[in-house]
Short mmCIF file of C-alpha atoms in Angstrom, two decimals:
data_model
loop_
_atom_site.label_atom_id
_atom_site.label_comp_id
_atom_site.label_asym_id
_atom_site.label_seq_id
_atom_site.Cartn_x
_atom_site.Cartn_y
_atom_site.Cartn_z
CA MET A 1208 33.26 -4.05 16.99
CA THR A 1209 31.58 -0.71 16.18
CA SER A 1210 34.00 1.70 17.91
CA ASN A 1211 35.19 3.19 14.62
CA LEU A 1212 31.75 3.28 13.06
CA PRO A 1213 29.34 6.23 13.25
CA ARG A 1214 27.35 6.75 16.42
CA VAL A 1215 23.62 7.18 15.91
CA ALA A 1216 20.82 7.76 18.42
CA VAL A 1217 17.36 6.40 17.63
CA ILE A 1218 14.92 8.55 19.60
CA THR A 1219 11.44 7.03 19.84
CA LEU A 1220 8.18 8.92 20.36
CA GLY A 1221 5.64 6.09 20.05
CA GLY A 1222 3.13 5.82 17.21
CA THR A 1223 2.25 2.91 14.94
CA ILE A 1224 5.90 1.98 14.50
CA ALA A 1225 6.03 1.26 18.26
CA SER A 1226 2.59 -0.35 18.43
CA ALA A 1227 1.66 -3.99 18.85
CA PRO A 1228 -1.39 -5.91 20.10
CA ASP A 1229 -1.28 -7.19 23.65
CA ARG A 1230 -3.60 -10.09 22.80
CA VAL A 1231 -4.66 -12.02 19.73
CA GLY A 1232 -7.25 -10.04 17.80
CA GLY A 1233 -6.91 -7.02 20.07
CA GLY A 1234 -6.24 -3.43 19.13
CA VAL A 1235 -2.76 -1.96 19.26
CA THR A 1236 -1.15 0.71 21.42
CA PRO A 1237 2.35 2.24 21.41
CA ARG A 1238 4.13 -0.10 23.83
CA LEU A 1239 7.39 -1.12 22.12
CA THR A 1240 10.49 0.57 23.53
CA GLY A 1241 13.45 1.78 21.54
CA GLU A 1242 15.30 -1.37 22.57
CA ASP A 1243 12.43 -3.49 21.25
CA LEU A 1244 12.47 -1.72 17.90
CA LEU A 1245 16.23 -2.09 17.40
CA ALA A 1246 16.28 -5.71 18.51
CA ALA A 1247 14.13 -6.57 15.48
CA ILE A 1248 16.79 -5.21 13.07
CA PRO A 1249 20.08 -7.11 13.51
CA ALA A 1250 21.52 -5.52 10.34
CA LEU A 1251 21.87 -2.22 12.22
CA SER A 1252 25.04 -3.44 13.93
CA SER A 1253 26.94 -3.27 10.64
CA LEU A 1254 26.10 0.42 10.18
CA GLY A 1255 27.34 1.84 13.46
CA ALA A 1256 26.85 2.10 17.19
CA VAL A 1257 23.08 2.60 17.30
CA VAL A 1258 21.73 3.59 20.70
CA PRO A 1259 17.98 3.76 21.51
CA THR A 1260 16.39 6.54 23.55
CA SER A 1261 12.71 6.30 24.52
CA PHE A 1262 11.61 9.94 24.63
CA ARG A 1263 7.80 9.69 24.45
CA GLN A 1264 5.35 6.79 24.09
CA PHE A 1265 2.32 8.50 22.54
CA PRO A 1266 -0.02 8.15 19.61
CA SER A 1267 1.24 10.94 17.36
CA GLY A 1268 -1.96 12.97 17.77
CA ASP A 1269 -1.16 13.33 21.47
CA LEU A 1270 2.23 14.95 20.87
CA GLN A 1271 2.39 18.65 21.68
CA ILE A 1272 4.53 21.41 20.21
CA GLU A 1273 6.26 21.65 23.60
CA ASP A 1274 7.33 18.00 23.19
CA ILE A 1275 9.00 18.81 19.87
CA ILE A 1276 10.72 21.87 21.33
CA GLU A 1277 12.17 19.59 24.03
CA LEU A 1278 13.10 17.06 21.36
CA ALA A 1279 15.00 19.70 19.38
CA ALA A 1280 16.96 20.64 22.51
CA LEU A 1281 17.74 16.96 23.17
CA ILE A 1282 18.98 16.47 19.59
CA GLU A 1283 21.28 19.49 19.82
CA LYS A 1284 22.63 18.15 23.13
CA ARG A 1285 23.29 14.71 21.67
CA PHE A 1286 25.24 16.25 18.81
CA ALA A 1287 27.22 18.36 21.28
CA ASP A 1288 28.14 15.08 22.98
CA GLY A 1289 29.64 13.83 19.73
CA LEU A 1290 26.93 11.82 17.99
CA ASP A 1291 27.13 11.56 14.20
CA GLY A 1292 23.44 11.22 13.41
CA VAL A 1293 19.96 11.04 14.91
CA VAL A 1294 16.91 9.05 13.83
CA VAL A 1295 13.49 9.97 15.24
CA THR A 1296 10.60 7.50 15.10
CA GLN A 1297 7.00 8.51 15.70
CA GLY A 1298 3.45 8.05 14.48
CA THR A 1299 2.79 9.04 10.89
CA ASP A 1300 -0.30 11.19 11.57
CA THR A 1301 1.79 14.18 12.67
CA LEU A 1302 5.22 13.16 11.42
CA GLU A 1303 5.28 15.91 8.79
CA GLU A 1304 4.63 18.51 11.48
CA THR A 1305 7.39 17.22 13.74
CA ALA A 1306 9.78 17.21 10.79
CA PHE A 1307 8.89 20.79 9.85
CA LEU A 1308 9.22 22.04 13.44
CA LEU A 1309 12.65 20.45 13.72
CA ASP A 1310 13.61 21.99 10.39
CA LEU A 1311 12.65 25.41 11.76
CA MET A 1312 14.43 25.00 15.09
CA LEU A 1313 17.58 22.94 14.60
CA THR A 1314 20.89 24.62 13.80
CA THR A 1315 22.99 21.48 13.33
CA ASP A 1316 24.32 20.36 9.96
CA ARG A 1317 24.47 16.73 11.06
CA PRO A 1318 21.84 14.31 9.74
CA VAL A 1319 18.46 14.18 11.50
CA ILE A 1320 16.16 11.59 9.97
CA LEU A 1321 12.50 10.98 10.80
CA THR A 1322 10.60 7.82 10.02
CA GLY A 1323 7.50 5.88 11.02
CA ALA A 1324 5.35 2.98 9.91
CA MET A 1325 1.97 2.48 8.32
CA ARG A 1326 1.68 -1.16 9.45
CA HIS A 1327 2.10 -2.00 13.11
CA ALA A 1328 4.30 -4.81 14.38
CA GLY A 1329 1.40 -7.28 14.65
CA LEU A 1330 0.71 -7.20 10.90
CA ALA A 1331 2.31 -9.26 8.17
CA GLY A 1332 4.67 -7.07 6.20
CA ALA A 1333 5.16 -4.50 8.97
CA ASP A 1334 7.23 -1.68 7.45
CA GLY A 1335 8.74 -0.30 10.65
CA PRO A 1336 11.98 -2.32 10.68
CA ALA A 1337 12.72 -1.58 7.00
CA ASN A 1338 12.03 2.12 7.52
CA ILE A 1339 14.30 2.31 10.59
CA LEU A 1340 17.09 0.50 8.73
CA ALA A 1341 16.77 2.88 5.78
CA ALA A 1342 16.67 5.89 8.11
CA VAL A 1343 19.88 4.82 9.86
CA ARG A 1344 21.55 4.27 6.46
CA VAL A 1345 20.73 7.86 5.56
CA ALA A 1346 21.79 9.12 9.01
CA VAL A 1347 25.31 7.69 8.54
CA SER A 1348 25.59 8.86 4.93
CA PRO A 1349 27.74 11.92 4.16
CA GLU A 1350 25.16 12.85 1.53
CA ALA A 1351 22.63 13.70 4.25
CA SER A 1352 24.77 16.35 5.96
CA GLY A 1353 23.70 19.97 5.75
CA LEU A 1354 20.21 19.28 4.35
CA GLY A 1355 18.20 19.77 7.51
CA PRO A 1356 15.85 17.13 8.89
CA LEU A 1357 14.79 14.54 6.31
CA VAL A 1358 11.88 12.10 6.24
CA VAL A 1359 12.83 8.60 5.09
CA VAL A 1360 10.00 6.17 4.39
CA ASN A 1361 9.42 3.48 1.78
CA ASP A 1362 13.10 3.83 0.68
CA GLU A 1363 12.52 7.47 -0.33
CA VAL A 1364 14.14 10.63 1.06
CA HIS A 1365 11.97 13.74 1.46
CA LEU A 1366 12.61 17.30 2.62
CA ALA A 1367 10.77 18.21 5.82
CA ARG A 1368 9.37 21.39 4.29
CA TYR A 1369 7.51 19.65 1.49
CA VAL A 1370 6.64 16.15 2.69
CA ARG A 1371 3.02 15.32 3.49
CA LYS A 1372 1.05 12.23 4.43
CA MET A 1373 -1.22 11.73 1.42
CA HIS A 1374 -2.96 8.42 2.17
CA THR A 1375 -4.56 6.94 5.27
CA SER A 1376 -3.10 3.44 4.97
CA SER A 1377 -0.69 2.95 2.05
CA THR A 1378 2.95 2.22 2.83
CA ALA A 1379 3.67 4.83 0.14
CA ALA A 1380 1.61 7.43 2.03
CA PHE A 1381 4.36 10.05 2.22
CA GLN A 1382 4.92 12.24 -0.80
CA SER A 1383 6.27 15.70 -1.56
CA PRO A 1384 3.62 17.15 -3.89
CA GLY A 1385 5.02 19.43 -6.56
CA LEU A 1386 8.58 18.37 -5.79
CA GLY A 1387 8.91 14.65 -5.22
CA PRO A 1388 11.57 12.88 -3.14
CA ILE A 1389 15.08 14.30 -3.26
CA GLY A 1390 16.69 10.88 -2.98
CA TRP A 1391 16.26 7.17 -2.42
CA ILE A 1392 17.91 4.02 -1.10
CA SER A 1393 18.83 1.36 -3.66
CA GLU A 1394 20.66 -1.87 -2.83
CA ASP A 1395 21.62 -0.39 0.54
CA ARG A 1396 23.14 2.68 -1.14
CA VAL A 1397 21.93 6.18 -0.29
CA ARG A 1398 21.37 8.45 -3.30
CA ILE A 1399 20.50 12.14 -2.79
CA PRO A 1400 20.98 13.88 -6.15
CA LEU A 1401 18.67 16.84 -5.39
CA VAL A 1402 19.59 19.21 -2.57
CA PRO A 1403 18.16 22.58 -1.45
CA ARG A 1404 20.14 25.69 -2.34
CA HIS A 1405 20.02 26.97 1.22
CA ARG A 1406 18.16 26.75 4.52
CA THR A 1407 16.31 29.60 6.13
CA ASP A 1408 17.38 30.99 9.50
CA ALA A 1409 16.42 28.93 12.54
CA VAL A 1410 13.60 30.05 14.81
CA VAL A 1411 14.51 28.87 18.30
CA PRO A 1412 12.03 29.57 21.10
CA PRO A 1413 13.43 29.70 24.62
CA VAL A 1414 13.33 26.25 26.21
CA GLU A 1415 13.89 27.43 29.77
CA GLY A 1416 10.82 29.13 31.15
CA LEU A 1417 8.92 28.49 27.94
CA GLY A 1418 5.54 29.07 29.53
CA ARG A 1419 2.38 29.18 27.44
CA LEU A 1420 2.92 28.90 23.72
CA PRO A 1421 0.99 31.33 21.53
CA GLU A 1422 -2.25 29.85 20.23
CA VAL A 1423 -2.87 30.07 16.50
CA ALA A 1424 -6.16 29.05 14.89
CA LEU A 1425 -6.28 27.26 11.54
CA LEU A 1426 -9.50 27.77 9.57
CA LYS A 1427 -10.26 25.99 6.31
CA LEU A 1428 -12.80 27.75 4.12
CA GLY A 1429 -15.51 26.10 2.06
CA LEU A 1430 -18.32 27.23 -0.17
CA GLY A 1431 -20.54 29.58 1.81
CA SER A 1432 -18.08 30.20 4.68
CA ASP A 1433 -18.98 33.33 6.63
CA GLN A 1434 -17.21 35.62 9.04
CA ALA A 1435 -18.36 34.05 12.34
CA LEU A 1436 -15.30 31.84 12.88
CA VAL A 1437 -12.92 34.61 11.82
CA ASP A 1438 -14.50 36.98 14.33
CA ALA A 1439 -14.31 34.35 17.09
CA ALA A 1440 -10.65 33.59 16.30
CA ALA A 1441 -9.72 37.29 16.43
CA GLU A 1442 -11.05 37.45 20.00
CA ARG A 1443 -9.67 34.15 21.22
CA TYR A 1444 -6.29 33.49 19.54
CA ASP A 1445 -2.85 35.06 19.22
CA GLY A 1446 -2.72 34.44 15.48
CA LEU A 1447 -4.81 33.10 12.62
CA VAL A 1448 -4.12 31.07 9.49
CA ILE A 1449 -6.82 30.93 6.82
CA GLU A 1450 -6.80 28.18 4.21
CA GLY A 1451 -8.58 29.84 1.32
CA PHE A 1452 -9.34 28.88 -2.25
CA GLY A 1453 -7.02 28.34 -5.20
CA GLY A 1454 -4.06 30.68 -5.41
CA GLY A 1455 -5.05 32.57 -2.27
CA HIS A 1456 -8.66 33.77 -2.38
CA VAL A 1457 -11.42 34.16 0.18
CA PRO A 1458 -15.13 35.08 -0.07
CA HIS A 1459 -15.77 38.82 -0.24
CA ALA A 1460 -18.10 38.42 2.74
CA ILE A 1461 -15.27 37.68 5.19
CA VAL A 1462 -12.76 40.31 4.04
CA GLU A 1463 -13.92 42.94 6.53
CA SER A 1464 -13.59 40.43 9.37
CA LEU A 1465 -10.12 39.42 8.20
CA GLN A 1466 -9.05 43.07 8.11
CA HIS A 1467 -10.41 43.60 11.62
CA ALA A 1468 -8.62 40.45 12.83
CA SER A 1469 -5.38 41.63 11.23
CA SER A 1470 -5.56 44.85 13.24
CA ARG A 1471 -5.39 42.73 16.40
CA ILE A 1472 -3.33 39.64 15.54
CA PRO A 1473 -1.13 38.40 12.67
CA VAL A 1474 -3.29 36.79 9.96
CA ILE A 1475 -1.77 34.47 7.36
CA PHE A 1476 -3.51 33.25 4.22
CA ALA A 1477 -2.66 29.89 2.67
CA SER A 1478 -4.42 27.66 0.14
CA ARG A 1479 -6.61 24.73 1.10
CA ILE A 1480 -5.12 22.90 -1.91
CA GLY A 1481 -1.88 22.47 0.01
CA THR A 1482 0.54 22.60 -2.94
CA GLY A 1483 1.81 25.36 -5.19
CA GLU A 1484 2.82 28.94 -4.54
CA LEU A 1485 0.20 31.56 -3.76
CA TYR A 1486 -0.43 34.32 -6.28
CA ARG A 1487 0.63 37.88 -5.46
CA ASN A 1488 -0.69 40.12 -8.22
CA THR A 1489 -2.94 38.23 -10.67
CA TYR A 1490 -6.47 38.91 -9.39
CA GLU A 1491 -7.84 42.20 -8.04
CA ALA A 1492 -11.42 41.43 -6.98
CA PRO A 1493 -12.35 41.83 -3.31
CA GLY A 1494 -11.05 38.74 -1.50
CA SER A 1495 -8.33 38.12 -4.08
CA GLU A 1496 -4.67 37.69 -3.19
CA THR A 1497 -3.89 41.27 -4.26
CA HIS A 1498 -6.65 42.62 -2.07
CA LEU A 1499 -5.60 40.53 0.94
CA LEU A 1500 -2.01 41.71 0.66
CA ASP A 1501 -3.18 45.32 0.35
CA ILE A 1502 -5.08 45.13 3.65
CA GLY A 1503 -2.15 43.60 5.54
CA ILE A 1504 -2.88 39.87 5.42
CA ILE A 1505 0.39 37.93 5.15
CA SER A 1506 0.94 35.35 2.42
CA ALA A 1507 2.07 31.85 3.43
CA GLY A 1508 3.98 31.58 0.14
CA ASN A 1509 4.12 27.89 -0.66
CA LEU A 1510 3.53 26.57 2.86
CA ASP A 1511 0.33 24.68 3.54
CA GLY A 1512 -1.90 25.78 6.39
CA ASN A 1513 -0.54 23.30 8.96
CA LYS A 1514 3.06 24.35 8.38
CA ALA A 1515 2.18 28.05 8.24
CA ARG A 1516 0.51 27.67 11.64
CA LEU A 1517 3.60 26.04 13.15
CA LEU A 1518 5.90 28.72 11.78
CA LEU A 1519 3.67 31.48 13.13
CA ILE A 1520 3.57 29.87 16.59
CA LEU A 1521 7.38 29.74 16.75
CA LEU A 1522 7.74 33.30 15.46
CA LEU A 1523 5.28 34.62 18.03
CA SER A 1524 6.92 32.63 20.83
CA SER A 1525 10.26 34.18 19.84
CA GLY A 1526 8.83 37.69 20.14
CA ARG A 1527 9.07 38.59 16.44
CA SER A 1528 7.42 41.80 15.28
CA ARG A 1529 4.75 41.83 12.56
CA GLU A 1530 7.34 43.09 10.07
CA GLU A 1531 9.72 40.28 11.01
CA ILE A 1532 6.90 37.74 10.70
CA GLN A 1533 6.02 39.03 7.25
CA HIS A 1534 9.66 38.88 6.14
CA ARG A 1535 10.08 35.32 7.47
CA PHE A 1536 7.04 34.12 5.55
CA TYR A 1537 8.36 35.85 2.45
CA GLN A 1538 11.60 33.86 2.90
CA ALA A 1539 9.57 30.65 2.91
CA VAL A 1540 9.05 30.92 -0.85
CA ALA A 1541 12.78 30.78 -1.60
#
């Protein structure tokens, strides 16, 4: 009997964790349903009433931001119906982006756990079942409440804001550079000794009548980058995120184009390194962080380019002013 145990929904989106070959020696596709995934983990029945929901059946690169907006609305509805926790499974290629979007949009304090797999079900040592079991353990743990969406893989617990996929194939691919995991699972016990001081305000785009989402370009600079792509983005997109060098620097040659773009659309600068906080007042040369801030380019703080792009899309879709956008990115450092 599980009537007095927690109720958890496992919402599946496809990906490697739901993939299996349809013939010996063949390639894999996402074809396992939520029921299939749970049937492979009999230990789940001791944790609670775990109910599968097949939401999407895509490789994670085919997911769209609109899908995650719908997913956030579904999660909120499930909690309104009385669920105690939600686990989301999807492909690992974009799992960090789904987790961050949910962290931006969800208002619930109840546990939302994301997980995936690096080895599909046709391989020896497939990690999907173990990751789902660990994710459900965290979802029913009181320690996970109030922390926002968490990513649970390889028996580690990561914050959505910091976690990144750092390896193409290792089962330990997910890390939180500069921070590390905030918790772990040991002998079936959930340990979360490190918790964030607070969460930033939710950014909830309208689900009904959503229409076209704003389009934001993400440009990564390299040695010798010129202004051509910046100029094209200013004409084509609703916003622009530049991944520059080091602590927030760009070539002098593109500064004029960035300033022109900023007069038309919000322009955010991040670092191509992907970890660490951007400088604000260390360097003063043209193209430095001080110069960019002086001409109205907005700092991404300690967000990498991918996450800065997602935040800007949601802010634009919610009708935020440039001043509100700048303030929200400033909050991202806290």
